[in-house]
GROMACS .gro file of C-alpha atoms in nm:
model
  209
    1MET     CA    1  -6.891   6.187   4.070
    2LYS     CA    2  -6.778   5.826   4.092
    3ILE     CA    3  -6.524   5.748   4.364
    4LYS     CA    4  -6.236   5.558   4.207
    5GLU     CA    5  -6.024   5.287   4.363
    6LYS     CA    6  -5.700   5.413   4.522
    7ASN     CA    7  -5.510   5.089   4.461
    8PHE     CA    8  -5.261   5.094   4.174
    9ILE     CA    9  -5.349   4.819   3.928
   10SER     CA   10  -5.121   4.670   3.662
   11VAL     CA   11  -5.253   4.479   3.362
   12VAL     CA   12  -5.024   4.235   3.182
   13VAL     CA   13  -5.143   4.127   2.837
   14TYR     CA   14  -4.982   3.856   2.627
   15VAL     CA   15  -4.962   3.962   2.261
   16HIS     CA   16  -4.859   3.738   1.973
   17ASN     CA   17  -4.994   3.824   1.628
   18ALA     CA   18  -5.316   3.965   1.769
   19GLU     CA   19  -5.375   4.246   1.521
   20LYS     CA   20  -5.739   4.147   1.464
   21ARG     CA   21  -5.836   4.176   1.832
   22ILE     CA   22  -5.581   4.391   2.012
   23GLU     CA   23  -5.738   4.733   1.943
   24SER     CA   24  -6.087   4.655   2.069
   25PHE     CA   25  -5.944   4.454   2.359
   26LEU     CA   26  -5.716   4.736   2.478
   27LYS     CA   27  -5.989   4.997   2.444
   28MET     CA   28  -6.213   4.784   2.665
   29ILE     CA   29  -5.936   4.746   2.925
   30ILE     CA   30  -5.851   5.117   2.917
   31ARG     CA   31  -6.216   5.216   2.960
   32THR     CA   32  -6.255   4.978   3.254
   33LEU     CA   33  -5.938   5.101   3.424
   34GLU     CA   34  -5.999   5.473   3.378
   35GLU     CA   35  -6.359   5.448   3.497
   36ASN     CA   36  -6.266   5.260   3.814
   37PHE     CA   37  -5.904   5.331   3.918
   38GLU     CA   38  -5.706   5.646   3.986
   39HIS     CA   39  -5.374   5.481   3.896
   40SER     CA   40  -5.317   5.206   3.640
   41GLU     CA   41  -5.079   5.070   3.381
   42ILE     CA   42  -5.096   4.822   3.095
   43ILE     CA   43  -4.794   4.613   2.999
   44CYS     CA   44  -4.829   4.455   2.656
   45VAL     CA   45  -4.580   4.171   2.623
   46ASN     CA   46  -4.491   4.152   2.255
   47ASP     CA   47  -4.385   3.792   2.207
   48TYR     CA   48  -4.208   3.848   1.876
   49CYS     CA   49  -4.512   3.955   1.674
   50ASP     CA   50  -4.463   3.965   1.298
   51ASP     CA   51  -4.792   4.139   1.219
   52ASN     CA   52  -4.920   4.490   1.297
   53SER     CA   53  -4.997   4.431   1.666
   54VAL     CA   54  -4.726   4.666   1.796
   55GLU     CA   55  -4.826   4.948   1.560
   56ILE     CA   56  -5.187   4.914   1.673
   57ILE     CA   57  -5.085   4.927   2.040
   58LYS     CA   58  -4.890   5.247   1.972
   59LYS     CA   59  -5.195   5.397   1.802
   60VAL     CA   60  -5.420   5.308   2.097
   61ASN     CA   61  -5.163   5.459   2.335
   62LYS     CA   62  -5.236   5.802   2.188
   63ILE     CA   63  -5.596   5.800   2.314
   64VAL     CA   64  -5.539   5.709   2.678
   65ALA     CA   65  -5.613   5.968   2.945
   66SER     CA   66  -5.447   5.845   3.265
   67THR     CA   67  -5.340   5.486   3.201
   68ASN     CA   68  -4.976   5.425   3.111
   69ILE     CA   69  -4.911   5.172   2.833
   70THR     CA   70  -4.574   4.997   2.805
   71ILE     CA   71  -4.467   4.756   2.531
   72LEU     CA   72  -4.225   4.488   2.649
   73SER     CA   73  -4.075   4.328   2.338
   74MET     CA   74  -3.917   3.984   2.360
   75SER     CA   75  -3.603   3.938   2.148
   76TYR     CA   76  -3.736   3.613   2.002
   77PHE     CA   77  -4.046   3.396   2.050
   78HIS     CA   78  -4.052   3.274   2.413
   79GLY     CA   79  -4.405   3.141   2.454
   80LEU     CA   80  -4.680   3.234   2.696
   81GLU     CA   81  -4.529   3.131   3.028
   82THR     CA   82  -4.190   3.303   2.993
   83ALA     CA   83  -4.341   3.612   2.832
   84MET     CA   84  -4.602   3.659   3.103
   85THR     CA   85  -4.345   3.609   3.378
   86ALA     CA   86  -4.137   3.887   3.219
   87GLY     CA   87  -4.443   4.112   3.216
   88ASN     CA   88  -4.518   4.041   3.582
   89ASP     CA   89  -4.159   4.122   3.676
   90LEU     CA   90  -4.207   4.468   3.521
   91ALA     CA   91  -4.544   4.537   3.687
   92ILE     CA   92  -4.546   4.777   3.983
   93GLY     CA   93  -4.913   4.765   4.084
   94ASP     CA   94  -5.065   4.669   4.418
   95PHE     CA   95  -5.263   4.418   4.212
   96VAL     CA   96  -5.176   4.255   3.880
   97LEU     CA   97  -5.436   4.148   3.623
   98GLU     CA   98  -5.314   3.879   3.384
   99PHE     CA   99  -5.464   3.824   3.040
  100ASP     CA  100  -5.310   3.524   2.863
  101SER     CA  101  -5.498   3.613   2.545
  102THR     CA  102  -5.674   3.905   2.378
  103LEU     CA  103  -5.981   3.688   2.327
  104GLN     CA  104  -6.274   3.869   2.489
  105ASP     CA  105  -6.560   3.634   2.564
  106PHE     CA  106  -6.653   3.814   2.885
  107ALA     CA  107  -6.831   4.134   2.979
  108PRO     CA  108  -6.605   4.414   3.111
  109GLU     CA  109  -6.791   4.396   3.442
  110GLU     CA  110  -6.627   4.058   3.508
  111ILE     CA  111  -6.295   4.236   3.560
  112MET     CA  112  -6.429   4.440   3.847
  113LYS     CA  113  -6.610   4.136   3.983
  114ILE     CA  114  -6.285   3.945   4.039
  115TYR     CA  115  -6.119   4.260   4.177
  116HIS     CA  116  -6.393   4.302   4.439
  117LYS     CA  117  -6.377   3.930   4.515
  118MET     CA  118  -6.009   3.970   4.592
  119LEU     CA  119  -6.087   4.245   4.840
  120GLU     CA  120  -6.283   3.986   5.040
  121GLY     CA  121  -5.952   3.832   5.147
  122PHE     CA  122  -5.818   3.635   4.850
  123ASP     CA  123  -5.471   3.668   4.697
  124ILE     CA  124  -5.547   3.505   4.361
  125VAL     CA  125  -5.884   3.517   4.188
  126SER     CA  126  -5.926   3.366   3.843
  127ALA     CA  127  -6.215   3.374   3.597
  128SER     CA  128  -6.322   3.088   3.372
  129PRO     CA  129  -6.587   3.074   3.100
  130ASP     CA  130  -6.886   2.862   3.188
  131LYS     CA  131  -6.864   2.653   2.875
  132LYS     CA  132  -6.742   2.313   2.766
  133GLN     CA  133  -6.364   2.289   2.734
  134ARG     CA  134  -6.214   2.167   2.412
  135LEU     CA  135  -6.085   1.808   2.414
  136SER     CA  136  -5.714   1.895   2.431
  137SER     CA  137  -5.772   2.115   2.737
  138ARG     CA  138  -5.978   1.848   2.913
  139ILE     CA  139  -5.703   1.590   2.856
  140PHE     CA  140  -5.429   1.829   2.971
  141TYR     CA  141  -5.601   1.923   3.296
  142HIS     CA  142  -5.710   1.567   3.368
  143VAL     CA  143  -5.353   1.438   3.336
  144PHE     CA  144  -5.217   1.730   3.540
  145ASP     CA  145  -5.468   1.678   3.820
  146GLN     CA  146  -5.404   1.302   3.827
  147PHE     CA  147  -5.028   1.329   3.867
  148SER     CA  148  -5.005   1.648   4.072
  149SER     CA  149  -4.994   1.663   4.451
  150ILE     CA  150  -5.166   2.001   4.448
  151ASN     CA  151  -5.502   2.001   4.625
  152TYR     CA  152  -5.654   2.239   4.375
  153LYS     CA  153  -5.837   2.158   4.052
  154ILE     CA  154  -5.669   2.333   3.759
  155ASN     CA  155  -5.889   2.428   3.465
  156THR     CA  156  -5.916   2.674   3.179
  157GLU     CA  157  -5.887   3.034   3.299
  158ARG     CA  158  -5.941   3.337   3.078
  159PHE     CA  159  -5.786   3.592   3.316
  160ARG     CA  160  -5.690   3.636   3.681
  161ILE     CA  161  -5.586   3.894   3.939
  162LEU     CA  162  -5.301   3.859   4.188
  163SER     CA  163  -5.220   4.062   4.497
  164ARG     CA  164  -4.873   4.205   4.548
  165ARG     CA  165  -4.829   3.952   4.828
  166ALA     CA  166  -4.898   3.672   4.580
  167ILE     CA  167  -4.650   3.816   4.329
  168ASN     CA  168  -4.381   3.839   4.597
  169ARG     CA  169  -4.450   3.484   4.718
  170ILE     CA  170  -4.440   3.344   4.366
  171ASN     CA  171  -4.112   3.521   4.291
  172SER     CA  172  -3.958   3.342   4.590
  173ILE     CA  173  -4.066   3.000   4.463
  174ASN     CA  174  -3.830   2.794   4.247
  175LYS     CA  175  -3.851   2.939   3.895
  176SER     CA  176  -3.775   2.598   3.746
  177ILE     CA  177  -4.152   2.526   3.758
  178PRO     CA  178  -4.254   2.633   3.407
  179TYR     CA  179  -4.633   2.636   3.449
  180ARG     CA  180  -4.760   2.948   3.623
  181LYS     CA  181  -5.100   2.812   3.723
  182ALA     CA  182  -4.931   2.523   3.903
  183VAL     CA  183  -4.718   2.772   4.097
  184TYR     CA  184  -5.021   2.986   4.180
  185ALA     CA  185  -5.215   2.685   4.306
  186ASN     CA  186  -4.923   2.568   4.519
  187CYS     CA  187  -4.810   2.901   4.665
  188GLY     CA  188  -5.002   2.852   4.990
  189LEU     CA  189  -5.215   3.165   4.955
  190LYS     CA  190  -5.592   3.186   4.943
  191ASN     CA  191  -5.725   3.155   4.590
  192ILE     CA  192  -6.057   3.098   4.417
  193ASN     CA  193  -6.187   3.042   4.065
  194ILE     CA  194  -6.516   3.196   3.958
  195HIS     CA  195  -6.718   3.127   3.644
  196TYR     CA  196  -6.891   3.365   3.407
  197THR     CA  197  -7.134   3.312   3.121
  198PRO     CA  198  -6.992   3.438   2.789
  199PRO     CA  199  -7.217   3.679   2.597
  200GLN     CA  200  -7.401   3.527   2.301
  201SER     CA  201  -7.200   3.740   2.060
  202ALA     CA  202  -6.864   3.621   2.195
  203THR     CA  203  -6.637   3.411   1.979
  204SER     CA  204  -6.644   3.039   2.047
  205SER     CA  205  -6.270   2.986   2.002
  206LEU     CA  206  -6.068   2.901   2.313
  207ILE     CA  207  -5.713   2.975   2.418
  208ARG     CA  208  -5.460   2.706   2.487
  209PRO     CA  209  -5.434   2.557   2.841
   0.00000   0.00000   0.00000
């Protein structure tokens, strides 16, 4: 019998008109959580979807065994940063996994890889695809790095995990900074970015910066 992790883990997923991917994505997350953790929750932040995303999430919720799924619905379209901050505020886990998109170009094992990396003494561990960034992303990060005083290279991240200490630290930082990754890089805690190779079958589309 596999020994499961005792830590409570929260997963925050940004959802905006994701009906084509949300079911398979959530099933992958649920399977990963229930195979590896005794206690877990998934918070789906519904950023004013006008498709069938919410109905699909409710359908998936009926098949879970031990993971709790919550839908946090925004009253109007807020955008990624505000929506994900709202989801993090609701999370109660010892660790929080953030998914800014339901795009899955990674193997499920990558989730546990960044979790175990965090247990080595990091407070924020992010995962990035080992592929060429699209032009708009390269320009965005180049300009940000040039004009920022942060001694940390910001790049495209598909998902990340934060410790409760990191969440508490970030909540104490001025909320007027709208870009979460800038706050994470400047919070003074130990962080690292790791790369993974997307499977051949993965979609080639990329999320926004």
